[in-house]
Amino acid sequence: MATLLHLDSSLFPASASASRAVTAAFRQSWEEEHPQGTVIYRDLSANPVPHLDGLAASAAFADPATHTPEQAAAFAGRLKLIEELEQADAVLIGAPMYNFTIPSTLKAWLDQVILMGRTTGPEATTKGTPVTVVASRGGSYAPGTPREGFEYVQNYLRAALTDMLAMDVDFIVPELTLAATNPAMAELIPLAEASRAKALAEAADKGRDLARRLAVTQAV
């Protein structure tokens, strides 16, 4: 049975969040295709993980036998998140753009699970794990647009997830999500609605297809 690790990081509830709506569509499709599977869910906004501190960071480079009680406790929390990621057959991440980049809560999770010599490096334990990222954004930062140079969500996550964790990353990008509430973007509402519909359909298709692919792989 395949395990999906689902992370949301939007500040807003599902009724007001494009990223949550799209990750929900992916997850629903996944569960319908693979009802016997497992979903591990973390709402990083409602229940944020600790920011990486000196104790947890230094413990990673020290012999466990030398850990202070404080180091041991901090590192145990980090290991729980790492093992959760390692045990996942696929990962789903809601990553809305805030101030041109990812939410700090998602960055905190990444800082905890990126561990040199374990989840990164030639023998990365997360190598090849498929990860689908819903990178929603209020405007458009697509190639050729005026704000292309301010796109730090996909660029950063591609580096962190692919170059560091060696995962197989795929993006779904609902954009122009502020069009309905920003009068200056009113003329873009049809494009925003089309982008949302495309993202929802894409999520449903990809959730189903990935569940099927993993089922075949595990059956071999």
Short mmCIF file of C-alpha atoms in Angstrom, two decimals:
data_model
loop_
_atom_site.label_atom_id
_atom_site.label_comp_id
_atom_site.label_asym_id
_atom_site.label_seq_id
_atom_site.Cartn_x
_atom_site.Cartn_y
_atom_site.Cartn_z
CA MET A 1 0.00 0.00 0.00
CA ALA A 2 1.36 3.39 -0.97
CA THR A 3 1.74 6.28 1.46
CA LEU A 4 1.10 9.90 0.50
CA LEU A 5 2.59 12.67 2.64
CA HIS A 6 0.37 15.74 2.22
CA LEU A 7 1.56 19.15 3.42
CA ASP A 8 -0.46 22.38 3.29
CA SER A 9 1.02 25.74 4.23
CA SER A 10 -1.61 28.33 3.26
CA LEU A 11 -2.57 30.82 5.96
CA PHE A 12 -6.20 30.57 4.87
CA PRO A 13 -8.88 27.85 5.21
CA ALA A 14 -9.85 25.66 2.29
CA SER A 15 -12.76 27.94 1.34
CA ALA A 16 -10.36 30.85 0.76
CA SER A 17 -7.21 29.07 -0.39
CA ALA A 18 -6.38 28.16 -3.97
CA SER A 19 -3.53 25.89 -2.95
CA ARG A 20 -5.66 23.97 -0.45
CA ALA A 21 -8.44 23.52 -3.00
CA VAL A 22 -6.02 22.08 -5.54
CA THR A 23 -4.17 19.81 -3.10
CA ALA A 24 -7.58 18.57 -1.93
CA ALA A 25 -8.50 17.67 -5.53
CA PHE A 26 -5.24 15.76 -5.92
CA ARG A 27 -5.72 13.95 -2.62
CA GLN A 28 -9.34 13.05 -3.35
CA SER A 29 -8.38 11.58 -6.69
CA TRP A 30 -5.50 9.69 -5.08
CA GLU A 31 -7.74 8.22 -2.36
CA GLU A 32 -10.44 7.22 -4.83
CA GLU A 33 -7.87 5.38 -6.93
CA HIS A 34 -6.03 3.91 -3.96
CA PRO A 35 -8.54 3.59 -1.06
CA GLN A 36 -6.36 1.09 0.78
CA GLY A 37 -3.43 3.49 0.87
CA THR A 38 -2.30 5.77 3.68
CA VAL A 39 -2.31 9.57 3.80
CA ILE A 40 -0.21 11.41 6.37
CA TYR A 41 -1.37 15.00 6.65
CA ARG A 42 0.40 18.03 8.07
CA ASP A 43 -1.14 21.48 8.15
CA LEU A 44 2.00 23.55 8.59
CA SER A 45 0.00 26.72 9.16
CA ALA A 46 -2.25 25.35 11.91
CA ASN A 47 0.49 23.22 13.45
CA PRO A 48 3.89 24.59 12.40
CA VAL A 49 7.02 22.55 12.97
CA PRO A 50 9.81 24.24 14.96
CA HIS A 51 12.31 26.35 13.12
CA LEU A 52 15.69 24.66 12.96
CA ASP A 53 17.76 25.84 15.92
CA GLY A 54 21.36 25.42 17.02
CA LEU A 55 20.60 22.34 19.07
CA ALA A 56 19.00 20.34 16.26
CA ALA A 57 21.55 21.58 13.71
CA SER A 58 24.64 20.81 15.80
CA ALA A 59 23.28 17.40 16.84
CA ALA A 60 23.31 16.33 13.18
CA PHE A 61 27.10 16.65 13.09
CA ALA A 62 27.86 15.03 16.44
CA ASP A 63 28.04 11.44 17.65
CA PRO A 64 24.64 10.65 19.22
CA ALA A 65 26.52 9.30 22.24
CA THR A 66 27.78 12.83 22.90
CA HIS A 67 24.41 14.59 22.60
CA THR A 68 23.25 16.63 25.54
CA PRO A 69 19.69 15.90 26.67
CA GLU A 70 18.60 19.10 24.93
CA GLN A 71 20.33 18.11 21.68
CA ALA A 72 18.82 14.63 21.84
CA ALA A 73 15.32 16.01 22.27
CA ALA A 74 15.71 18.52 19.43
CA PHE A 75 17.20 15.94 17.08
CA ALA A 76 14.49 13.39 17.90
CA GLY A 77 11.88 15.83 16.63
CA ARG A 78 13.90 16.35 13.47
CA LEU A 79 14.27 12.61 12.91
CA LYS A 80 10.51 12.12 13.20
CA LEU A 81 9.93 14.50 10.29
CA ILE A 82 12.74 12.94 8.25
CA GLU A 83 11.47 9.40 8.77
CA GLU A 84 7.95 10.53 7.84
CA LEU A 85 9.33 11.85 4.55
CA GLU A 86 11.51 8.79 3.91
CA GLN A 87 8.57 6.43 4.39
CA ALA A 88 6.36 8.31 1.92
CA ASP A 89 5.94 6.87 -1.56
CA ALA A 90 4.80 10.27 -2.82
CA VAL A 91 4.59 13.80 -1.45
CA LEU A 92 2.02 16.55 -2.07
CA ILE A 93 2.85 20.13 -1.07
CA GLY A 94 0.66 23.23 -1.09
CA ALA A 95 3.05 26.16 -1.52
CA PRO A 96 1.32 29.52 -2.03
CA MET A 97 3.49 32.51 -2.89
CA TYR A 98 3.82 35.04 -0.08
CA ASN A 99 6.00 38.09 -0.73
CA PHE A 100 7.52 36.37 -3.78
CA THR A 101 8.52 33.16 -1.95
CA ILE A 102 7.23 30.21 0.08
CA PRO A 103 5.57 30.46 3.52
CA SER A 104 8.06 30.45 6.40
CA THR A 105 6.34 27.38 7.83
CA LEU A 106 7.19 25.38 4.72
CA LYS A 107 10.77 26.65 4.85
CA ALA A 108 10.96 25.49 8.49
CA TRP A 109 9.86 21.99 7.46
CA LEU A 110 12.43 21.88 4.66
CA ASP A 111 15.19 23.00 7.03
CA GLN A 112 14.28 20.14 9.36
CA VAL A 113 14.19 17.39 6.73
CA ILE A 114 17.24 18.42 4.66
CA LEU A 115 20.00 16.52 6.43
CA MET A 116 23.45 16.26 4.89
CA GLY A 117 24.59 12.67 4.43
CA ARG A 118 21.08 11.26 4.83
CA THR A 119 18.40 13.00 2.78
CA THR A 120 20.99 14.82 0.68
CA GLY A 121 24.10 13.60 -1.07
CA PRO A 122 24.85 10.70 -3.45
CA GLU A 123 22.90 8.21 -1.31
CA ALA A 124 19.96 10.46 -0.51
CA THR A 125 17.21 8.43 1.15
CA THR A 126 14.56 10.50 -0.62
CA LYS A 127 16.05 10.01 -4.08
CA GLY A 128 13.43 9.53 -6.78
CA THR A 129 10.38 10.09 -4.58
CA PRO A 130 7.72 11.90 -6.64
CA VAL A 131 6.62 15.23 -5.19
CA THR A 132 3.77 17.34 -6.57
CA VAL A 133 3.85 21.02 -5.62
CA VAL A 134 0.82 23.28 -5.94
CA ALA A 135 2.49 26.67 -6.36
CA SER A 136 -0.41 29.11 -6.29
CA ARG A 137 0.15 32.84 -6.72
CA GLY A 138 -1.88 36.01 -6.75
CA GLY A 139 -0.49 37.33 -10.02
CA SER A 140 1.42 35.86 -12.91
CA TYR A 141 5.15 35.23 -12.83
CA ALA A 142 5.27 33.05 -15.92
CA PRO A 143 8.11 33.32 -18.45
CA GLY A 144 7.73 36.49 -20.49
CA THR A 145 5.61 38.36 -17.93
CA PRO A 146 6.84 41.59 -16.29
CA ARG A 147 7.32 39.85 -12.93
CA GLU A 148 9.09 36.75 -14.18
CA GLY A 149 12.24 37.75 -12.28
CA PHE A 150 10.37 37.76 -8.96
CA GLU A 151 9.42 34.08 -9.14
CA TYR A 152 11.18 32.48 -6.16
CA VAL A 153 8.74 29.70 -5.34
CA GLN A 154 9.30 27.24 -8.17
CA ASN A 155 12.95 28.25 -8.50
CA TYR A 156 13.65 27.69 -4.83
CA LEU A 157 11.61 24.51 -4.46
CA ARG A 158 13.14 23.00 -7.59
CA ALA A 159 16.56 23.55 -6.05
CA ALA A 160 15.60 22.29 -2.59
CA LEU A 161 13.54 19.29 -3.67
CA THR A 162 15.46 18.21 -6.76
CA ASP A 163 19.04 19.36 -6.29
CA MET A 164 19.20 18.69 -2.55
CA LEU A 165 16.66 15.96 -1.78
CA ALA A 166 16.96 14.32 -5.22
CA MET A 167 13.17 14.04 -5.50
CA ASP A 168 11.20 13.98 -8.74
CA VAL A 169 9.32 17.29 -8.65
CA ASP A 170 6.25 18.29 -10.63
CA PHE A 171 4.42 21.62 -10.38
CA ILE A 172 0.77 22.65 -10.69
CA VAL A 173 0.47 26.46 -10.89
CA PRO A 174 -2.90 28.16 -10.31
CA GLU A 175 -2.25 31.87 -10.79
CA LEU A 176 -3.99 35.25 -10.76
CA THR A 177 -5.76 34.13 -7.59
CA LEU A 178 -6.21 37.74 -6.41
CA ALA A 179 -8.14 38.79 -9.50
CA ALA A 180 -11.54 38.32 -7.89
CA THR A 181 -10.70 40.51 -4.89
CA ASN A 182 -8.38 43.13 -6.39
CA PRO A 183 -10.28 45.73 -8.46
CA ALA A 184 -7.12 46.52 -10.42
CA MET A 185 -7.12 42.93 -11.69
CA ALA A 186 -10.82 42.71 -12.57
CA GLU A 187 -10.19 42.27 -16.28
CA LEU A 188 -8.08 39.20 -15.47
CA ILE A 189 -10.91 37.31 -13.74
CA PRO A 190 -11.65 35.09 -16.79
CA LEU A 191 -7.98 34.12 -16.99
CA ALA A 192 -7.91 33.45 -13.25
CA GLU A 193 -10.98 31.23 -13.48
CA ALA A 194 -9.45 29.33 -16.38
CA SER A 195 -6.19 28.87 -14.48
CA ARG A 196 -8.04 27.54 -11.42
CA ALA A 197 -10.12 25.12 -13.50
CA LYS A 198 -7.01 23.89 -15.28
CA ALA A 199 -5.18 23.40 -11.98
CA LEU A 200 -8.07 21.46 -10.43
CA ALA A 201 -8.35 19.17 -13.45
CA GLU A 202 -4.60 18.71 -13.58
CA ALA A 203 -4.50 17.84 -9.88
CA ALA A 204 -7.25 15.25 -10.23
CA ASP A 205 -5.52 13.66 -13.21
CA LYS A 206 -2.10 13.63 -11.59
CA GLY A 207 -3.39 12.27 -8.29
CA ARG A 208 -5.10 9.40 -10.04
CA ASP A 209 -2.22 8.68 -12.40
CA LEU A 210 0.40 8.71 -9.67
CA ALA A 211 -1.65 6.37 -7.48
CA ARG A 212 -1.97 3.97 -10.40
CA ARG A 213 1.73 4.16 -11.22
CA LEU A 214 2.79 3.43 -7.67
CA ALA A 215 0.31 0.57 -7.40
CA VAL A 216 1.89 -1.05 -10.46
CA THR A 217 5.40 -0.45 -9.15
CA GLN A 218 4.63 -1.98 -5.76
CA ALA A 219 2.95 -4.96 -7.35
CA VAL A 220 6.06 -5.89 -9.37
#
